[in-house]
PDB file of C-alpha atoms in Angstrom:
ATOM      1  CA  UNK B   1      10.460 -35.239   6.503  1.00  0.00           C
ATOM      2  CA  UNK B   2       9.141 -34.750  10.042  1.00  0.00           C
ATOM      3  CA  UNK B   3      11.184 -32.530  12.320  1.00  0.00           C
ATOM      4  CA  UNK B   4      13.169 -30.897   9.509  1.00  0.00           C
ATOM      5  CA  UNK B   5      13.512 -27.119   9.767  1.00  0.00           C
ATOM      6  CA  UNK B   6      13.231 -25.683   6.263  1.00  0.00           C
ATOM      7  CA  UNK B   7      13.456 -22.074   7.407  1.00  0.00           C
ATOM      8  CA  UNK B   8      15.819 -19.854   5.488  1.00  0.00           C
ATOM      9  CA  UNK B   9      16.982 -16.304   6.089  1.00  0.00           C
ATOM     10  CA  UNK B  10      17.621 -13.981   3.185  1.00  0.00           C
ATOM     11  CA  UNK B  11      18.966 -10.447   3.300  1.00  0.00           C
ATOM     12  CA  UNK B  12      20.126  -8.241   0.425  1.00  0.00           C
ATOM     13  CA  UNK B  13      20.201  -4.685  -0.891  1.00  0.00           C
ATOM     14  CA  UNK B  14      20.581  -3.417  -4.445  1.00  0.00           C
ATOM     15  CA  UNK B  15      19.890  -5.078  -7.784  1.00  0.00           C
ATOM     16  CA  UNK B  16      20.068  -8.851  -7.808  1.00  0.00           C
ATOM     17  CA  UNK B  17      18.383 -12.096  -8.795  1.00  0.00           C
ATOM     18  CA  UNK B  18      17.646 -14.283  -5.814  1.00  0.00           C
ATOM     19  CA  UNK B  19      16.639 -17.932  -5.616  1.00  0.00           C
ATOM     20  CA  UNK B  20      15.524 -19.433  -2.326  1.00  0.00           C
ATOM     21  CA  UNK B  21      14.538 -23.053  -2.735  1.00  0.00           C
ATOM     22  CA  UNK B  22      12.003 -22.934  -5.537  1.00  0.00           C
ATOM     23  CA  UNK B  23      11.297 -19.212  -5.137  1.00  0.00           C
ATOM     24  CA  UNK B  24      12.990 -16.769  -7.468  1.00  0.00           C
ATOM     25  CA  UNK B  25      12.807 -13.019  -7.033  1.00  0.00           C
ATOM     26  CA  UNK B  26      14.434 -10.159  -8.870  1.00  0.00           C
ATOM     27  CA  UNK B  27      15.202  -7.094  -6.823  1.00  0.00           C
ATOM     28  CA  UNK B  28      15.698  -3.803  -8.591  1.00  0.00           C
ATOM     29  CA  UNK B  29      18.015  -1.205  -7.056  1.00  0.00           C
ATOM     30  CA  UNK B  30      16.641   0.568  -4.048  1.00  0.00           C
ATOM     31  CA  UNK B  31      14.688  -2.320  -2.559  1.00  0.00           C
ATOM     32  CA  UNK B  32      15.952  -3.709   0.702  1.00  0.00           C
ATOM     33  CA  UNK B  33      14.357  -6.968   1.717  1.00  0.00           C
ATOM     34  CA  UNK B  34      14.746  -9.195   4.771  1.00  0.00           C
ATOM     35  CA  UNK B  35      12.834 -12.471   4.679  1.00  0.00           C
ATOM     36  CA  UNK B  36      12.853 -15.482   6.963  1.00  0.00           C
ATOM     37  CA  UNK B  37      10.783 -18.623   7.333  1.00  0.00           C
ATOM     38  CA  UNK B  38       9.773 -21.602   5.224  1.00  0.00           C
ATOM     39  CA  UNK B  39       9.159 -20.323   1.687  1.00  0.00           C
ATOM     40  CA  UNK B  40       8.199 -23.645   0.080  1.00  0.00           C
ATOM     41  CA  UNK B  41       5.133 -23.065  -2.098  1.00  0.00           C
ATOM     42  CA  UNK B  42       4.670 -19.551  -0.753  1.00  0.00           C
ATOM     43  CA  UNK B  43       3.759 -16.490  -2.756  1.00  0.00           C
ATOM     44  CA  UNK B  44       5.923 -13.816  -1.149  1.00  0.00           C
ATOM     45  CA  UNK B  45       4.651 -10.320  -1.942  1.00  0.00           C
ATOM     46  CA  UNK B  46       7.028  -7.637  -0.703  1.00  0.00           C
ATOM     47  CA  UNK B  47       5.622  -4.627  -2.510  1.00  0.00           C
ATOM     48  CA  UNK B  48       3.506  -2.029  -0.785  1.00  0.00           C
ATOM     49  CA  UNK B  49      -0.284  -1.996  -0.849  1.00  0.00           C
ATOM     50  CA  UNK B  50       0.051   1.604  -1.909  1.00  0.00           C
ATOM     51  CA  UNK B  51       2.129   0.625  -4.932  1.00  0.00           C
ATOM     52  CA  UNK B  52      -0.773  -1.616  -5.903  1.00  0.00           C
ATOM     53  CA  UNK B  53      -3.196   1.270  -5.404  1.00  0.00           C
ATOM     54  CA  UNK B  54      -1.061   3.528  -7.577  1.00  0.00           C
ATOM     55  CA  UNK B  55      -1.023   0.919 -10.346  1.00  0.00           C
ATOM     56  CA  UNK B  56      -4.803   0.555 -10.149  1.00  0.00           C
ATOM     57  CA  UNK B  57      -5.190   4.317 -10.550  1.00  0.00           C
ATOM     58  CA  UNK B  58      -2.913   4.286 -13.577  1.00  0.00           C
ATOM     59  CA  UNK B  59      -5.108   1.665 -15.244  1.00  0.00           C
ATOM     60  CA  UNK B  60      -8.475   3.181 -14.348  1.00  0.00           C
ATOM     61  CA  UNK B  61     -10.430   4.513 -17.324  1.00  0.00           C
ATOM     62  CA  UNK B  62     -12.762   6.577 -15.061  1.00  0.00           C
ATOM     63  CA  UNK B  63     -10.056   8.864 -13.665  1.00  0.00           C
ATOM     64  CA  UNK B  64      -8.686  11.823 -15.618  1.00  0.00           C
ATOM     65  CA  UNK B  65      -4.915  12.017 -16.170  1.00  0.00           C
ATOM     66  CA  UNK B  66      -4.532  15.065 -13.895  1.00  0.00           C
ATOM     67  CA  UNK B  67      -6.474  13.392 -11.075  1.00  0.00           C
ATOM     68  CA  UNK B  68      -4.454  10.194 -11.554  1.00  0.00           C
ATOM     69  CA  UNK B  69      -1.263  12.209 -11.190  1.00  0.00           C
ATOM     70  CA  UNK B  70      -2.499  13.918  -8.007  1.00  0.00           C
ATOM     71  CA  UNK B  71      -3.664  10.646  -6.447  1.00  0.00           C
ATOM     72  CA  UNK B  72      -0.450   8.846  -7.320  1.00  0.00           C
ATOM     73  CA  UNK B  73       1.603  11.644  -5.787  1.00  0.00           C
ATOM     74  CA  UNK B  74      -0.507  11.585  -2.604  1.00  0.00           C
ATOM     75  CA  UNK B  75      -0.219   7.787  -2.370  1.00  0.00           C
ATOM     76  CA  UNK B  76       3.530   8.002  -2.810  1.00  0.00           C
ATOM     77  CA  UNK B  77       3.743  10.594  -0.027  1.00  0.00           C
ATOM     78  CA  UNK B  78       1.515   8.453   2.180  1.00  0.00           C
ATOM     79  CA  UNK B  79       3.689   5.406   1.515  1.00  0.00           C
ATOM     80  CA  UNK B  80       6.854   7.318   2.458  1.00  0.00           C
ATOM     81  CA  UNK B  81       5.269   8.572   5.675  1.00  0.00           C
ATOM     82  CA  UNK B  82       3.929   5.157   6.677  1.00  0.00           C
ATOM     83  CA  UNK B  83       7.368   3.635   6.208  1.00  0.00           C
ATOM     84  CA  UNK B  84       8.480   5.854   9.111  1.00  0.00           C
ATOM     85  CA  UNK B  85       6.020   4.199  11.500  1.00  0.00           C
ATOM     86  CA  UNK B  86       7.667   2.624  14.551  1.00  0.00           C
ATOM     87  CA  UNK B  87       7.160  -1.128  14.930  1.00  0.00           C
ATOM     88  CA  UNK B  88       4.595  -0.679  17.715  1.00  0.00           C
ATOM     89  CA  UNK B  89       2.412   1.280  15.239  1.00  0.00           C
ATOM     90  CA  UNK B  90       2.762  -1.218  12.376  1.00  0.00           C
ATOM     91  CA  UNK B  91      -0.844  -2.405  12.572  1.00  0.00           C
ATOM     92  CA  UNK B  92      -2.139   1.191  12.482  1.00  0.00           C
ATOM     93  CA  UNK B  93       0.097   1.975   9.493  1.00  0.00           C
ATOM     94  CA  UNK B  94      -1.103  -1.189   7.763  1.00  0.00           C
ATOM     95  CA  UNK B  95      -4.727  -0.171   8.364  1.00  0.00           C
ATOM     96  CA  UNK B  96      -4.132   3.195   6.691  1.00  0.00           C
ATOM     97  CA  UNK B  97      -2.424   1.553   3.699  1.00  0.00           C
ATOM     98  CA  UNK B  98      -5.155  -1.092   3.384  1.00  0.00           C
ATOM     99  CA  UNK B  99      -7.951   1.448   3.499  1.00  0.00           C
ATOM    100  CA  UNK B 100      -6.226   3.736   0.987  1.00  0.00           C
ATOM    101  CA  UNK B 101      -5.857   0.728  -1.302  1.00  0.00           C
ATOM    102  CA  UNK B 102      -9.529  -0.220  -0.770  1.00  0.00           C
ATOM    103  CA  UNK B 103     -10.641   3.348  -1.487  1.00  0.00           C
ATOM    104  CA  UNK B 104      -8.755   3.448  -4.767  1.00  0.00           C
ATOM    105  CA  UNK B 105     -10.143   0.026  -5.723  1.00  0.00           C
ATOM    106  CA  UNK B 106     -13.704   1.207  -5.047  1.00  0.00           C
ATOM    107  CA  UNK B 107     -13.185   4.408  -7.037  1.00  0.00           C
ATOM    108  CA  UNK B 108     -11.708   2.500  -9.980  1.00  0.00           C
ATOM    109  CA  UNK B 109     -14.648   0.120 -10.391  1.00  0.00           C
ATOM    110  CA  UNK B 110     -16.638   0.330 -13.628  1.00  0.00           C
ATOM    111  CA  UNK B 111     -19.598   1.676 -11.659  1.00  0.00           C
ATOM    112  CA  UNK B 112     -18.248   3.139  -8.406  1.00  0.00           C
ATOM    113  CA  UNK B 113     -20.679   3.020  -5.485  1.00  0.00           C
ATOM    114  CA  UNK B 114     -20.677   6.507  -3.877  1.00  0.00           C
ATOM    115  CA  UNK B 115     -21.934   5.142  -0.545  1.00  0.00           C
ATOM    116  CA  UNK B 116     -19.145   2.563  -0.332  1.00  0.00           C
ATOM    117  CA  UNK B 117     -16.552   5.149  -1.338  1.00  0.00           C
ATOM    118  CA  UNK B 118     -17.789   7.506   1.382  1.00  0.00           C
ATOM    119  CA  UNK B 119     -17.693   4.740   4.018  1.00  0.00           C
ATOM    120  CA  UNK B 120     -14.194   3.592   3.061  1.00  0.00           C
ATOM    121  CA  UNK B 121     -13.016   7.219   2.840  1.00  0.00           C
ATOM    122  CA  UNK B 122     -14.280   7.876   6.369  1.00  0.00           C
ATOM    123  CA  UNK B 123     -12.544   4.694   7.523  1.00  0.00           C
ATOM    124  CA  UNK B 124      -9.292   5.905   5.959  1.00  0.00           C
ATOM    125  CA  UNK B 125      -9.557   9.219   7.778  1.00  0.00           C
ATOM    126  CA  UNK B 126     -10.285   7.470  11.086  1.00  0.00           C
ATOM    127  CA  UNK B 127      -7.346   5.094  10.630  1.00  0.00           C
ATOM    128  CA  UNK B 128      -5.115   8.090   9.894  1.00  0.00           C
ATOM    129  CA  UNK B 129      -6.351   9.788  13.093  1.00  0.00           C
ATOM    130  CA  UNK B 130      -5.279   6.691  15.017  1.00  0.00           C
ATOM    131  CA  UNK B 131      -1.662   7.171  13.928  1.00  0.00           C
ATOM    132  CA  UNK B 132      -1.651  10.995  13.753  1.00  0.00           C
ATOM    133  CA  UNK B 133       0.051  11.420  17.132  1.00  0.00           C
ATOM    134  CA  UNK B 134       3.066   9.511  15.818  1.00  0.00           C
ATOM    135  CA  UNK B 135       2.875  10.527  12.139  1.00  0.00           C
ATOM    136  CA  UNK B 136       0.887  13.780  11.944  1.00  0.00           C
ATOM    137  CA  UNK B 137       1.244  14.320   8.184  1.00  0.00           C
ATOM    138  CA  UNK B 138      -0.519  10.995   7.489  1.00  0.00           C
ATOM    139  CA  UNK B 139      -3.851  12.532   8.546  1.00  0.00           C
ATOM    140  CA  UNK B 140      -3.474  15.461   6.150  1.00  0.00           C
ATOM    141  CA  UNK B 141      -2.525  13.187   3.258  1.00  0.00           C
ATOM    142  CA  UNK B 142      -5.382  10.751   4.002  1.00  0.00           C
ATOM    143  CA  UNK B 143      -7.870  13.634   4.110  1.00  0.00           C
ATOM    144  CA  UNK B 144      -6.635  14.861   0.724  1.00  0.00           C
ATOM    145  CA  UNK B 145      -6.859  11.378  -0.813  1.00  0.00           C
ATOM    146  CA  UNK B 146     -10.386  10.889   0.536  1.00  0.00           C
ATOM    147  CA  UNK B 147     -11.549  14.307  -0.653  1.00  0.00           C
ATOM    148  CA  UNK B 148     -10.053  13.835  -4.098  1.00  0.00           C
ATOM    149  CA  UNK B 149     -11.619  10.394  -4.522  1.00  0.00           C
ATOM    150  CA  UNK B 150     -15.011  11.767  -3.430  1.00  0.00           C
ATOM    151  CA  UNK B 151     -14.896  14.219  -6.358  1.00  0.00           C
ATOM    152  CA  UNK B 152     -14.842  11.231  -8.736  1.00  0.00           C
ATOM    153  CA  UNK B 153     -18.352  10.048  -7.839  1.00  0.00           C
TER     154      UNK B 153
END
């Protein structure tokens, strides 16, 4: 129907099942989600890129359990820090999260490419430098993640 606004706003906190049009989503306690727009046919992904990276580490057969634990802890710390980014630094925070996710993906491949891992690791460190003035601990965490991943190849 031309001219019809199908936008919907949704806001909730805590544990709940939510249906918006044909989209259903279950929220487990602790998540706070604000969504707006036309959700028809959309795949709405509200979880962090770093949560994805942590799951990839957990499934990787090439990473020892102790290294998995260290990486997951560093990614969790990085995620918490990046959530503190002010809105004007959102793109820089997203770059750090994306590169950390990419680095973990590269390291978890069946045959990791050391050159690619080094390049993505350097990119992660540079992205962290770009936000270090606002979130100084992000640089330290990114350096630790990069160094730890480099020991895998």
